[in-house]
Amino acid sequence: MSQPAPLAFVPADGPVREPVTKIGGQPVWQEEPQWPLSRETGEPMQFLGQFALDGGRLAYLFMSADEDDWIDNTWNPEGGENAVVIQPGGRIPDFVSVRAQAEGPTAGPDHLPRAGKADTAADTDADAGADADADAERAPWQFLGGPGIEPQWLQGEEEPGEDMRLVVQLTDGEPFFLNFGDAGIGYAFVSPDGKEGRFLWQCA
């Protein structure tokens, strides 16, 4: 297993219109827009970010959000309250409804990635240090996936499907608040054929 590099995000100079990894802003669609809708409310989900995959593809991450009411099942990879859309050539799973909407709710302004110091497992969960080995304690909480990169689970292992590969692991407060519960961590995955994605979160 490879050691992931800590990941931070910094404000972009303006709207990002290129098909690159970013948090916030608006999606840079590579095909017809496919904006996911909340199963509970029917409203557009909030865009969290997009992440570069191999072959020039992007994984677009969405999650339902409502300022006035709690929306349940945003943690559930197949609950209809979050979505990972793959373009080009992706496949929308049966539990996700989309519409051809290019822009919509976003988690915040555009931020671009940079390598940097990030909170580690040892910093975040002091009680876990007694049992964890030194390598696990030094692992960051926020990082991009890749060959040999495995999730740093906050709770127990919870892979959303067989042989799914990690795209990104995100904290709930950097660069802006993402509602992953209490001090939560979000995990986005792509299927072995690269056509479908799944997302889930765990909290303390």
Short mmCIF file of C-alpha atoms in Angstrom, two decimals:
data_model
loop_
_atom_site.label_atom_id
_atom_site.label_comp_id
_atom_site.label_asym_id
_atom_site.label_seq_id
_atom_site.Cartn_x
_atom_site.Cartn_y
_atom_site.Cartn_z
CA MET A 1 0.00 0.00 0.00
CA SER A 2 1.32 3.44 -0.96
CA GLN A 3 1.46 6.34 1.47
CA PRO A 4 -0.91 9.14 0.34
CA ALA A 5 0.30 12.73 0.09
CA PRO A 6 -1.54 15.31 2.23
CA LEU A 7 -3.87 17.46 0.18
CA ALA A 8 -4.95 21.07 0.72
CA PHE A 9 -7.01 23.43 -1.42
CA VAL A 10 -6.30 27.12 -2.10
CA PRO A 11 -8.62 29.77 -3.58
CA ALA A 12 -8.50 30.02 -7.37
CA ASP A 13 -7.95 33.41 -9.00
CA GLY A 14 -11.40 33.18 -10.54
CA PRO A 15 -13.89 30.65 -11.94
CA VAL A 16 -12.13 27.47 -13.09
CA ARG A 17 -13.34 26.42 -16.53
CA GLU A 18 -10.80 23.68 -17.26
CA PRO A 19 -11.42 19.93 -16.69
CA VAL A 20 -9.10 19.71 -13.68
CA THR A 21 -9.38 18.64 -10.05
CA LYS A 22 -11.05 21.32 -7.94
CA ILE A 23 -13.41 21.90 -5.02
CA GLY A 24 -16.38 24.26 -5.33
CA GLY A 25 -17.38 26.47 -8.22
CA GLN A 26 -19.42 24.92 -11.01
CA PRO A 27 -18.86 21.63 -12.86
CA VAL A 28 -16.85 21.69 -16.07
CA TRP A 29 -18.96 19.23 -17.99
CA GLN A 30 -17.35 17.07 -20.67
CA GLU A 31 -20.68 15.85 -22.09
CA GLU A 32 -24.32 16.87 -21.70
CA PRO A 33 -24.84 18.13 -18.11
CA GLN A 34 -26.13 15.48 -15.69
CA TRP A 35 -27.01 17.29 -12.46
CA PRO A 36 -28.22 14.85 -9.76
CA LEU A 37 -31.46 15.48 -7.85
CA SER A 38 -32.21 14.73 -4.20
CA ARG A 39 -34.42 11.68 -3.79
CA GLU A 40 -36.19 13.31 -0.82
CA THR A 41 -36.79 16.83 -2.12
CA GLY A 42 -36.39 16.54 -5.90
CA GLU A 43 -34.12 19.57 -5.81
CA PRO A 44 -30.61 19.74 -7.34
CA MET A 45 -27.88 18.39 -5.11
CA GLN A 46 -24.97 20.60 -4.05
CA PHE A 47 -21.83 20.38 -6.18
CA LEU A 48 -18.82 19.59 -3.99
CA GLY A 49 -16.06 19.22 -6.56
CA GLN A 50 -14.61 17.42 -9.57
CA PHE A 51 -11.62 15.10 -9.65
CA ALA A 52 -9.43 14.04 -12.55
CA LEU A 53 -9.35 10.37 -13.48
CA ASP A 54 -7.15 8.54 -15.95
CA GLY A 55 -7.94 8.89 -19.63
CA GLY A 56 -8.97 12.54 -19.34
CA ARG A 57 -12.19 11.74 -17.49
CA LEU A 58 -13.65 13.54 -14.48
CA ALA A 59 -15.57 12.35 -11.42
CA TYR A 60 -18.12 14.99 -10.34
CA LEU A 61 -19.16 14.78 -6.68
CA PHE A 62 -22.57 15.94 -5.41
CA MET A 63 -24.45 15.69 -2.12
CA SER A 64 -27.90 16.86 -1.04
CA ALA A 65 -27.98 19.88 1.25
CA ASP A 66 -30.76 21.99 2.76
CA GLU A 67 -30.16 25.03 4.97
CA ASP A 68 -33.49 24.58 6.79
CA ASP A 69 -33.99 20.83 7.12
CA TRP A 70 -31.80 17.78 7.69
CA ILE A 71 -31.71 15.44 4.70
CA ASP A 72 -31.11 11.85 5.75
CA ASN A 73 -29.07 9.28 3.84
CA THR A 74 -26.39 11.65 2.54
CA TRP A 75 -23.92 9.18 4.08
CA ASN A 76 -25.36 6.21 2.18
CA PRO A 77 -23.56 5.31 -1.08
CA GLU A 78 -26.84 4.17 -2.65
CA GLY A 79 -29.34 6.29 -0.74
CA GLY A 80 -30.12 8.73 -3.55
CA GLU A 81 -28.78 11.73 -1.60
CA ASN A 82 -25.28 11.83 -3.05
CA ALA A 83 -23.83 11.03 -6.45
CA VAL A 84 -20.59 10.61 -8.34
CA VAL A 85 -21.06 11.33 -12.05
CA ILE A 86 -18.36 10.17 -14.47
CA GLN A 87 -17.73 11.90 -17.82
CA PRO A 88 -17.09 11.18 -20.58
CA GLY A 89 -18.48 7.70 -21.08
CA GLY A 90 -19.88 7.22 -17.59
CA ARG A 91 -22.99 5.42 -16.39
CA ILE A 92 -25.65 6.85 -14.05
CA PRO A 93 -26.74 4.22 -11.48
CA ASP A 94 -30.43 3.37 -11.06
CA PHE A 95 -30.74 5.08 -7.65
CA VAL A 96 -29.65 8.50 -9.02
CA SER A 97 -31.94 10.85 -10.98
CA VAL A 98 -30.36 13.62 -13.08
CA ARG A 99 -31.43 16.47 -15.32
CA ALA A 100 -29.67 18.48 -18.02
CA GLN A 101 -28.73 21.43 -15.81
CA ALA A 102 -25.30 23.00 -16.32
CA GLU A 103 -25.07 25.08 -13.13
CA GLY A 104 -26.60 24.87 -9.68
CA PRO A 105 -25.95 24.89 -5.92
CA THR A 106 -22.30 24.74 -4.93
CA ALA A 107 -20.41 24.20 -1.70
CA GLY A 108 -18.35 27.38 -2.22
CA PRO A 109 -16.08 29.25 -4.60
CA ASP A 110 -13.48 27.52 -6.75
CA HIS A 111 -10.44 26.09 -4.93
CA LEU A 112 -7.54 24.26 -6.56
CA PRO A 113 -5.41 21.53 -5.00
CA ARG A 114 -1.89 21.85 -3.70
CA ALA A 115 0.25 19.45 -1.72
CA GLY A 116 0.76 20.50 1.85
CA LYS A 117 0.58 19.70 5.52
CA ALA A 118 -2.72 18.24 6.62
CA ASP A 119 -4.22 16.78 9.77
CA THR A 120 -3.14 13.20 10.35
CA ALA A 121 -4.92 10.32 11.98
CA ALA A 122 -2.80 10.80 15.08
CA ASP A 123 -3.73 14.51 15.25
CA THR A 124 -7.43 13.89 14.74
CA ASP A 125 -8.07 10.86 16.93
CA ALA A 126 -5.75 10.67 19.89
CA ASP A 127 -7.52 7.65 21.37
CA ALA A 128 -6.86 5.52 18.28
CA GLY A 129 -3.11 5.94 18.57
CA ALA A 130 -2.76 3.26 21.19
CA ASP A 131 -3.63 0.48 18.78
CA ALA A 132 -2.63 1.91 15.39
CA ASP A 133 0.80 1.33 13.97
CA ALA A 134 3.10 4.27 13.30
CA ASP A 135 2.43 4.38 9.55
CA ALA A 136 -1.33 4.56 10.04
CA GLU A 137 -0.99 7.33 12.60
CA ARG A 138 1.04 9.44 10.17
CA ALA A 139 -1.44 9.03 7.32
CA PRO A 140 -3.32 12.22 6.34
CA TRP A 141 -7.09 12.48 6.39
CA GLN A 142 -7.43 14.38 3.10
CA PHE A 143 -5.78 13.06 -0.06
CA LEU A 144 -6.31 11.96 -3.65
CA GLY A 145 -6.56 8.31 -4.58
CA GLY A 146 -4.35 6.47 -7.02
CA PRO A 147 -2.54 3.17 -7.55
CA GLY A 148 -1.98 1.51 -4.20
CA ILE A 149 -3.76 4.28 -2.24
CA GLU A 150 -6.26 2.93 0.29
CA PRO A 151 -8.85 4.85 2.36
CA GLN A 152 -8.00 5.91 5.89
CA TRP A 153 -11.25 4.80 7.52
CA LEU A 154 -12.60 6.86 10.39
CA GLN A 155 -14.81 3.99 11.50
CA GLY A 156 -14.69 0.43 10.14
CA GLU A 157 -13.95 -0.50 6.53
CA GLU A 158 -16.94 0.24 4.32
CA GLU A 159 -16.03 -0.25 0.68
CA PRO A 160 -19.14 0.48 -1.43
CA GLY A 161 -18.45 -2.26 -3.96
CA GLU A 162 -16.01 -4.97 -4.97
CA ASP A 163 -12.67 -3.70 -6.30
CA MET A 164 -13.77 -0.06 -6.25
CA ARG A 165 -10.85 2.40 -6.35
CA LEU A 166 -10.53 5.47 -4.18
CA VAL A 167 -10.83 8.77 -6.07
CA VAL A 168 -10.51 11.17 -3.15
CA GLN A 169 -10.85 11.31 0.62
CA LEU A 170 -12.11 14.64 2.01
CA THR A 171 -12.42 16.24 5.43
CA ASP A 172 -15.54 18.20 6.32
CA GLY A 173 -13.89 21.56 7.06
CA GLU A 174 -11.13 22.22 4.50
CA PRO A 175 -11.41 24.46 2.54
CA PHE A 176 -15.03 25.00 3.60
CA PHE A 177 -17.70 23.18 5.56
CA LEU A 178 -19.09 19.99 4.07
CA ASN A 179 -21.75 18.30 6.16
CA PHE A 180 -20.26 14.87 6.80
CA GLY A 181 -21.74 14.68 10.29
CA ASP A 182 -19.63 15.31 13.40
CA ALA A 183 -15.97 15.72 12.34
CA GLY A 184 -16.67 13.53 9.34
CA ILE A 185 -14.67 12.17 6.42
CA GLY A 186 -16.00 11.66 2.89
CA TYR A 187 -14.88 8.90 0.51
CA ALA A 188 -15.44 8.87 -3.27
CA PHE A 189 -14.81 5.76 -5.36
CA VAL A 190 -14.92 4.68 -8.99
CA SER A 191 -15.91 1.25 -10.29
CA PRO A 192 -13.34 -1.14 -11.81
CA ASP A 193 -14.60 -0.31 -15.33
CA GLY A 194 -14.34 3.42 -14.61
CA LYS A 195 -17.98 4.12 -15.52
CA GLU A 196 -19.75 4.48 -12.16
CA GLY A 197 -18.94 6.17 -8.88
CA ARG A 198 -20.00 5.86 -5.26
CA PHE A 199 -19.67 8.20 -2.28
CA LEU A 200 -20.12 7.74 1.46
CA TRP A 201 -19.11 9.50 4.64
CA GLN A 202 -18.29 8.47 8.18
CA CYS A 203 -18.27 10.62 11.30
CA ALA A 204 -16.83 10.47 14.80
#
